[in-house]
PDB file of C-alpha atoms in Angstrom:
ATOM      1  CA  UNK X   7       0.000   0.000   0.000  1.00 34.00           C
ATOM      2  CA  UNK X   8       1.506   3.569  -1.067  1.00 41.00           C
ATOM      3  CA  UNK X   9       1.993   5.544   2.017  1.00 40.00           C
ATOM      4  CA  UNK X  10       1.242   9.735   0.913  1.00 43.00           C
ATOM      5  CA  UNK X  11       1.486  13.161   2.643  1.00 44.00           C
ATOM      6  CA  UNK X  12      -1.251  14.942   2.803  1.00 46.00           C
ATOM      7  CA  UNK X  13      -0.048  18.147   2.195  1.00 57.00           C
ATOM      8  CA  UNK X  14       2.491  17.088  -0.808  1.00 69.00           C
ATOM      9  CA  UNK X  15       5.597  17.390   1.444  1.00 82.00           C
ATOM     10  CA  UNK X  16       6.819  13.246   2.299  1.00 80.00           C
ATOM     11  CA  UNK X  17       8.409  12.506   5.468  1.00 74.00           C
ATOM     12  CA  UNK X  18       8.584   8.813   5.998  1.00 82.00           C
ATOM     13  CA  UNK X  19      11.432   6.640   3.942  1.00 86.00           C
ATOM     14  CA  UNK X  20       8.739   4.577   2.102  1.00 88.00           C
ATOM     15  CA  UNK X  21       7.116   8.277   0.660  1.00 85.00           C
ATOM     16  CA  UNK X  22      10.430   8.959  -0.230  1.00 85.00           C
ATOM     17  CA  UNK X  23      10.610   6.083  -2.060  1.00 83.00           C
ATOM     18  CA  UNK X  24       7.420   6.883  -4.047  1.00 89.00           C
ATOM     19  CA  UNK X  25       8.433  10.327  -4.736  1.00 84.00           C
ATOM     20  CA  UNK X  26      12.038   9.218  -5.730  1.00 80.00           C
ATOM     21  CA  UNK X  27      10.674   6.384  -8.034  1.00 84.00           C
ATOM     22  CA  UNK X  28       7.288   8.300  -9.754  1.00 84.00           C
ATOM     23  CA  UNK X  29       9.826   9.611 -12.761  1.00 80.00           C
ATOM     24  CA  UNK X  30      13.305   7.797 -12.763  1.00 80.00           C
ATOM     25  CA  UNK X  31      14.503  10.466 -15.180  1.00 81.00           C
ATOM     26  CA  UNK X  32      14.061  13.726 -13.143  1.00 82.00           C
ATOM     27  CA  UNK X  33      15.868  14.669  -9.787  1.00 79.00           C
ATOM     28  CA  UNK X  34      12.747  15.847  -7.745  1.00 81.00           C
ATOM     29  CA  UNK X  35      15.724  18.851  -6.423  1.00 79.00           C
ATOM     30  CA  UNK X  36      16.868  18.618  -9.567  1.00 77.00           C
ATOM     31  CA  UNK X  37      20.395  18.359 -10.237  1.00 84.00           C
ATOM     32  CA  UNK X  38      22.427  21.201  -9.374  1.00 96.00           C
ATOM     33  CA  UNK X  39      23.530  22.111  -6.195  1.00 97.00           C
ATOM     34  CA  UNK X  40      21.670  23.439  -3.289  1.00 97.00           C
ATOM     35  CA  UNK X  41      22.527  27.153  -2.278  1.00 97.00           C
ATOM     36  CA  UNK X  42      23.618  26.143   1.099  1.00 98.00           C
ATOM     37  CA  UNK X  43      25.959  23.496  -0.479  1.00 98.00           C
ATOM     38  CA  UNK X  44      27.996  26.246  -2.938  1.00 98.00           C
ATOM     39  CA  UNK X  45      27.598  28.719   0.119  1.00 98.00           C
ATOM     40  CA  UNK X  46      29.626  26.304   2.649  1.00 98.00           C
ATOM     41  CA  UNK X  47      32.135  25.313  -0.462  1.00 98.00           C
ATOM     42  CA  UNK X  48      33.150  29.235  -0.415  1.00 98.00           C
ATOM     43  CA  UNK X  49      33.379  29.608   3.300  1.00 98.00           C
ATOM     44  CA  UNK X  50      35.502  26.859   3.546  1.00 98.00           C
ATOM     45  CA  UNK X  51      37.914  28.258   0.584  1.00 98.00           C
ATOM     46  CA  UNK X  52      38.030  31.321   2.987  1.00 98.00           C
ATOM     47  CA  UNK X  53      38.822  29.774   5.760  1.00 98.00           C
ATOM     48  CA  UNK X  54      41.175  26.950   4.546  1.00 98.00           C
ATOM     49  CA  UNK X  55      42.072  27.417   0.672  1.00 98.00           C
ATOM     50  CA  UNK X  56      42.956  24.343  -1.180  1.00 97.00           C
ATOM     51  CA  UNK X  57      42.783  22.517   1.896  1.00 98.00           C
ATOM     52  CA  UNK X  58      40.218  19.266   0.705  1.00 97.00           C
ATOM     53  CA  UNK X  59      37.400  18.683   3.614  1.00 98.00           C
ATOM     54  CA  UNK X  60      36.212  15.188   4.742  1.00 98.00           C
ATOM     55  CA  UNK X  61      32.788  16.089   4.295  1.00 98.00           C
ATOM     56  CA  UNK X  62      29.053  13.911   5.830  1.00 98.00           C
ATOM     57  CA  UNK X  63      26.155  14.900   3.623  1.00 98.00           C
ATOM     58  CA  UNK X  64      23.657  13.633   6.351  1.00 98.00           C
ATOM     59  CA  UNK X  65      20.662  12.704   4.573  1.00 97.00           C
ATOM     60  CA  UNK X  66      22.082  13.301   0.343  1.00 97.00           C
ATOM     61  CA  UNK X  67      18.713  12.730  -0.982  1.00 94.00           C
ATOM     62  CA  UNK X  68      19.524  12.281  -4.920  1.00 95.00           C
ATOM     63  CA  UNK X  69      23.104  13.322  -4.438  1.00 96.00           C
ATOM     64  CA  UNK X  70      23.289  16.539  -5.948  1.00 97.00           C
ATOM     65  CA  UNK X  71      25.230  18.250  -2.849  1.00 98.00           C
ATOM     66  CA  UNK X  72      27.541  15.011  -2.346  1.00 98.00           C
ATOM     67  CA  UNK X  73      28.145  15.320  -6.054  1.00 98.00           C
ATOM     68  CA  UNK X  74      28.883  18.890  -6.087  1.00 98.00           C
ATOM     69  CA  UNK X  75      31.481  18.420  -3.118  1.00 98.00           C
ATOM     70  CA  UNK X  76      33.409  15.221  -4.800  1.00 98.00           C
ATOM     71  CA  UNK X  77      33.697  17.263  -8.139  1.00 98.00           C
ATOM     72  CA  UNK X  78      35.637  19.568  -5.841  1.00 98.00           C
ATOM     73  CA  UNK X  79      37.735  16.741  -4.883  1.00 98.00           C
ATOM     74  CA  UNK X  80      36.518  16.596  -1.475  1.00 98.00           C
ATOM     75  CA  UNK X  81      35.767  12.870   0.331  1.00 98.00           C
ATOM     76  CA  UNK X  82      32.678  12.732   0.746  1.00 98.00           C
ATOM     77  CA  UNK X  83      30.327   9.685   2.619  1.00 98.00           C
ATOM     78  CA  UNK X  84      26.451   9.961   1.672  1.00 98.00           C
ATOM     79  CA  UNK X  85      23.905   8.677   3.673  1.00 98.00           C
ATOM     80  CA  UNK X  86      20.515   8.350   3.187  1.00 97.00           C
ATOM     81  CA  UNK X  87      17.378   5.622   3.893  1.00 95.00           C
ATOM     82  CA  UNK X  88      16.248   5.717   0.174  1.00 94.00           C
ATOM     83  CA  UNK X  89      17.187   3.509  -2.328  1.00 95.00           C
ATOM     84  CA  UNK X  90      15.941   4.935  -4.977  1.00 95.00           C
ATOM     85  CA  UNK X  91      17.000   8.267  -4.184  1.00 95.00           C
ATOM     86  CA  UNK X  92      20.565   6.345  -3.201  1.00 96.00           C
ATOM     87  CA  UNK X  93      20.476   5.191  -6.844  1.00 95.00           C
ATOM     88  CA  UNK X  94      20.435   8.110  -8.433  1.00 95.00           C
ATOM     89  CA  UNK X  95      23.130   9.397  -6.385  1.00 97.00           C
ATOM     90  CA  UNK X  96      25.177   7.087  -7.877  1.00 97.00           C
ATOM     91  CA  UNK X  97      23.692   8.202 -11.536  1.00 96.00           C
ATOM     92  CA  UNK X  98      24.014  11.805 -11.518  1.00 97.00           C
ATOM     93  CA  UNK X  99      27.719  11.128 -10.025  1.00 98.00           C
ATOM     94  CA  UNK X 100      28.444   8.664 -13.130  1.00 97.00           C
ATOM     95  CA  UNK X 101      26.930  11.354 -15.289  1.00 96.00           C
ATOM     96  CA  UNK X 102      29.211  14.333 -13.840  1.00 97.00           C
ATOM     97  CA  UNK X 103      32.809  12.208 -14.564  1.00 98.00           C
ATOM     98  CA  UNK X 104      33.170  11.612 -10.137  1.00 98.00           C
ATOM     99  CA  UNK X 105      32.344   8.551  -7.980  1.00 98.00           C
ATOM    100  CA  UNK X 106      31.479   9.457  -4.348  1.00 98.00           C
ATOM    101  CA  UNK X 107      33.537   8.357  -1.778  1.00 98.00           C
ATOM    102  CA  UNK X 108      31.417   6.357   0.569  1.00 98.00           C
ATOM    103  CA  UNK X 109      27.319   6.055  -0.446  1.00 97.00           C
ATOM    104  CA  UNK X 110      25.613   4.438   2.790  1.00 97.00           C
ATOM    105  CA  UNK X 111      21.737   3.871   2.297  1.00 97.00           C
ATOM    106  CA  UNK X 112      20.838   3.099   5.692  1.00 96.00           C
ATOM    107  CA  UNK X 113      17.960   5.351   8.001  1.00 96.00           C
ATOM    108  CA  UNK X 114      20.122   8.268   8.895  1.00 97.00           C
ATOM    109  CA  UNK X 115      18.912   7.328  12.834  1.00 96.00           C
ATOM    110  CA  UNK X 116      21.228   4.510  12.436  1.00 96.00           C
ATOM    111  CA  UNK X 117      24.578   5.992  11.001  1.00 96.00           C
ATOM    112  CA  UNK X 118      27.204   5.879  13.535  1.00 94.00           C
ATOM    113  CA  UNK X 119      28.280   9.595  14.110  1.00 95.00           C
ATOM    114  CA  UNK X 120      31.874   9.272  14.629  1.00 93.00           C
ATOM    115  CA  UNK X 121      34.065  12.770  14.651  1.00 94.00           C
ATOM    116  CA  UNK X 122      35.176  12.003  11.177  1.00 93.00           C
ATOM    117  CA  UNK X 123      34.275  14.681   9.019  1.00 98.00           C
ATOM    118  CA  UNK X 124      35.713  17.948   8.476  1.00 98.00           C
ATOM    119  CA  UNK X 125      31.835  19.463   7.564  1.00 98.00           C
ATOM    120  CA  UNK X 126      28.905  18.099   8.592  1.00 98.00           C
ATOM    121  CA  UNK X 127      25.639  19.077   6.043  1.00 98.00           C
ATOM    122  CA  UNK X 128      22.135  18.590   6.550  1.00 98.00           C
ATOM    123  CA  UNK X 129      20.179  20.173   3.526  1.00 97.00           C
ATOM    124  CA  UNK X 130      16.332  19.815   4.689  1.00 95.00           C
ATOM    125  CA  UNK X 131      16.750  16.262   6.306  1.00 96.00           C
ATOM    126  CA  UNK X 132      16.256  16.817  10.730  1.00 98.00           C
ATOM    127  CA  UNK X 133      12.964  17.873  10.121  1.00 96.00           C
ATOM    128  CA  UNK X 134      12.098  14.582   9.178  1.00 95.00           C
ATOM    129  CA  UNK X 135      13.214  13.314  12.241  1.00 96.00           C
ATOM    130  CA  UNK X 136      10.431  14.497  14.198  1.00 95.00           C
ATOM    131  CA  UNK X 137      10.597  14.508  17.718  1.00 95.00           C
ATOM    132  CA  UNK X 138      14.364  13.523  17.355  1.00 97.00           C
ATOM    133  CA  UNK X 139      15.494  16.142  15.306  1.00 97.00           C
ATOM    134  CA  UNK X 140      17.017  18.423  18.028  1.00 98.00           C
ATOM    135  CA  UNK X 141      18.910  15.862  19.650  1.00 98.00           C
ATOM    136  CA  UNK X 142      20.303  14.562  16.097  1.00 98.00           C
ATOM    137  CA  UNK X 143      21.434  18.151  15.583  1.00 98.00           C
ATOM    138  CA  UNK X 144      23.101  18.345  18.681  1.00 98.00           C
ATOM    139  CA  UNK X 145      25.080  14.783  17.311  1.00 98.00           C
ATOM    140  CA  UNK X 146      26.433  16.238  14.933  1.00 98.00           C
ATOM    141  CA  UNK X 147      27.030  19.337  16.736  1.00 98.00           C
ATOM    142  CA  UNK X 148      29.193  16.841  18.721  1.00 98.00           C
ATOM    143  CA  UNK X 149      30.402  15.079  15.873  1.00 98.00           C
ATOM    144  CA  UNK X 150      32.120  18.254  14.710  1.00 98.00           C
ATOM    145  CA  UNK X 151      36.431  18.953  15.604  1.00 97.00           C
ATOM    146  CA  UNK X 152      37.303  22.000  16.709  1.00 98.00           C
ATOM    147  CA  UNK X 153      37.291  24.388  13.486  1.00 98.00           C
ATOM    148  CA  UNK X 154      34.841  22.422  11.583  1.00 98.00           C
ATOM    149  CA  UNK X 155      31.806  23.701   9.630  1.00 98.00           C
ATOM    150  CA  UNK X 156      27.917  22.989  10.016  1.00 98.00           C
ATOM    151  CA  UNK X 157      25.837  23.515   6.955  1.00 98.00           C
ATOM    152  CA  UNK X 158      22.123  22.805   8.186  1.00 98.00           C
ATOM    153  CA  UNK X 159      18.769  23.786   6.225  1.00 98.00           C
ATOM    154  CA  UNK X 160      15.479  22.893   8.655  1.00 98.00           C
ATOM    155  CA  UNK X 161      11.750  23.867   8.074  1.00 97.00           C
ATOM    156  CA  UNK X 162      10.250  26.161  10.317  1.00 97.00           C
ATOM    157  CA  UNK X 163       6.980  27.824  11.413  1.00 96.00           C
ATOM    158  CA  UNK X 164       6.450  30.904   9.126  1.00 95.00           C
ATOM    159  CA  UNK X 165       4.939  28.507   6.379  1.00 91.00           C
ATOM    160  CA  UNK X 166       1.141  27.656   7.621  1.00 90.00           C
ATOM    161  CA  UNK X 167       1.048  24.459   5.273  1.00 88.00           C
ATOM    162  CA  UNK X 168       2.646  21.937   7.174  1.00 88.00           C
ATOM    163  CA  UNK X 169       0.865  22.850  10.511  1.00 90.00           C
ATOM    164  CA  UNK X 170      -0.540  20.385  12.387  1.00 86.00           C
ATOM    165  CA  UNK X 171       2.098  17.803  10.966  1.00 90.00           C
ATOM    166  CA  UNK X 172       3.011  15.831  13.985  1.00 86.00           C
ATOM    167  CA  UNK X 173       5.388  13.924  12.250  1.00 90.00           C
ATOM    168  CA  UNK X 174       7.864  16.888  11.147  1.00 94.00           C
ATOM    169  CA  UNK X 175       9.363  19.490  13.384  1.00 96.00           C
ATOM    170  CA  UNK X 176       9.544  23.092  12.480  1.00 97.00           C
ATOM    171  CA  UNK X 177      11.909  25.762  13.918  1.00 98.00           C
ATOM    172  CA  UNK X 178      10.824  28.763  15.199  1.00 98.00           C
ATOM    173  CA  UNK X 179      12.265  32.362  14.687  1.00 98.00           C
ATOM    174  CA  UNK X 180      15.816  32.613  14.798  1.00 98.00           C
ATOM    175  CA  UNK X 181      15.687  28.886  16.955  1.00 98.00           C
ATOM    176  CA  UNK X 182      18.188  27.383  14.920  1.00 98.00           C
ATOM    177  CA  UNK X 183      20.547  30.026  15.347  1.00 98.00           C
ATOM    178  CA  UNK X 184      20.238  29.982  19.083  1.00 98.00           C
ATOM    179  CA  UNK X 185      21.647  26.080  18.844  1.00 98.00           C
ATOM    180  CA  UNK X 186      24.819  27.693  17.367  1.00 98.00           C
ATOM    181  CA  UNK X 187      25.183  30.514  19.715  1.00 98.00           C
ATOM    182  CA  UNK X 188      28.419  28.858  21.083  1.00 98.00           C
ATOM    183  CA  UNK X 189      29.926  28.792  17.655  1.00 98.00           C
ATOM    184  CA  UNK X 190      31.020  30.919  15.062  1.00 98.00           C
ATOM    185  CA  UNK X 191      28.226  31.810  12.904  1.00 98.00           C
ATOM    186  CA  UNK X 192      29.255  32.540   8.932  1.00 98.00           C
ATOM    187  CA  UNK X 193      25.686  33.042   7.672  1.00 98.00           C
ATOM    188  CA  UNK X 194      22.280  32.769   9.116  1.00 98.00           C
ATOM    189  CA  UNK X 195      19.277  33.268   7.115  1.00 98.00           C
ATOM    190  CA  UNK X 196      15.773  32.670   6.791  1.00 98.00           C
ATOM    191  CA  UNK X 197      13.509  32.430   3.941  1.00 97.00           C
ATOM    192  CA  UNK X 198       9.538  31.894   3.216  1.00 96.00           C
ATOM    193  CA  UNK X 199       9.847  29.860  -0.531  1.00 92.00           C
ATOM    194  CA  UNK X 200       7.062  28.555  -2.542  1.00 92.00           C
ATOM    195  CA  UNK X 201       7.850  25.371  -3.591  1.00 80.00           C
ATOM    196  CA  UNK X 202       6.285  23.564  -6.862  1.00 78.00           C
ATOM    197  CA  UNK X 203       6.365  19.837  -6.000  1.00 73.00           C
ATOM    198  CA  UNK X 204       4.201  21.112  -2.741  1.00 72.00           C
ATOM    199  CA  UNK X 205       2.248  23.942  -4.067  1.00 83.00           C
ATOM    200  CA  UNK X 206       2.124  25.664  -1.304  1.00 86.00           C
ATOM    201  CA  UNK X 207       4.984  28.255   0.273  1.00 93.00           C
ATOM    202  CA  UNK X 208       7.745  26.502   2.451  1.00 94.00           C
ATOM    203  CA  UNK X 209       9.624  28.090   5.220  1.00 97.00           C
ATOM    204  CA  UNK X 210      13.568  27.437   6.165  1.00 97.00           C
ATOM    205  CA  UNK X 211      16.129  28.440   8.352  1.00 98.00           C
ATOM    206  CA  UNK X 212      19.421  27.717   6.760  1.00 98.00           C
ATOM    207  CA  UNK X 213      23.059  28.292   9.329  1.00 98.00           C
ATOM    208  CA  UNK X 214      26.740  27.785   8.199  1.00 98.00           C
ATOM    209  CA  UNK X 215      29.231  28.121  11.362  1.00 98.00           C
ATOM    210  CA  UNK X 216      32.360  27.011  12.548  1.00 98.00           C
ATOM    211  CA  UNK X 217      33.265  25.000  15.817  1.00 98.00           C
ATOM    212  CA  UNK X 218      35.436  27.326  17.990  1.00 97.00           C
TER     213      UNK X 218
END
């Protein structure tokens, strides 16, 4: 039995699934990176040139931020529950000339967070975790060495159209910053979006900061 969202925005790994599979030859994000991904690339050229970053793309969806980092050379590991979204990972890497590092599909819940990774990046993937979200941020808060970068995108609560969804958790104003108020925030921003696959406007916080 197909498992759907009612308000067009999945959650669950099996809706992923469905989403991921409905049309094998388009990247629901499409292809190109996220904004948050070539944002975090050019911090980390400030900060540390040519220096290439181990880099966790906690919960890669179709790959196209793990994709964008490996082109840069960068060693990337992927994770993320969806095997169809897993497989075309793989694809759009093929297709761009680069083979990612390490591609784990496996529930992000169950990736050992081991302090690793250089940057840790989490476009639009704690909110999923529901009720778990803020302690999975503060894991890889953990996870993080001294002088390494978070790149995190989360929902929050200026959009009205997922309210009332239990199974997501939304931010409010300016929350996600407060979680970095130890650190060494680069860029904090938030946004209200309207967003196609959803129809509807979507709300985010997005942060980039450094471990101090």
């Amino acid at each position: 039995m197909k498992v759907r969202s009612t308000t067009g925005v999945p959650a669950k790994i099996a809706q992923w699934d469905e989403t991921f599979s409905r049309e094998p030859d388009r990247w629901f994000f499409g292809r190109e990176p996220s904004d948050l991904a070539r944002q975090t690339y050019g911090y980390w050229k400030e900060l540390y040139g040519d220096r290439k970053a181990r880099i966790l793309d906690f919960g890669c969806g179709e790959g196209r931020d793990a994709v964008f980092f490996t082109t840069k050379g960068f060693e990337v590991t992927a994770v993320d529950g969806s095997a169809p979204a897993i497989a075309k990972a793989r694809r759009l890497a093929r297709e761009n000339g680069v083979s990612i590092a390490n591609i784990v599909q496996e529930d992000v819940r169950k990736f050992p967070l081991v302090p690793d990774y250089d940057i840790l990046h989490s476009n639009n993937c704690l909110q999923f975790l529901g009720a778990e979200c803020i302690d999975w941020l503060r894991r890889l808060q953990d996870a993080t060495p001294a002088g390494g970068l978070n790149s995190i995108c989360v929902f929050t609560r200026e959009a009205e159209h997922l309210a009332g969804r239990r199974d997501l958790y939304r931010f409010d104003h300016n929350e996600l910053k407060f979680h970095y108020r130890d650190w060494r925030i680069l860029q904090y921003r938030e946004s209200l979006l309207w967003r196609e696959p959803a129809k509807a406007y979507l709300s985010f916080a997005a942060i980039v900061s450094v471990k101090v």
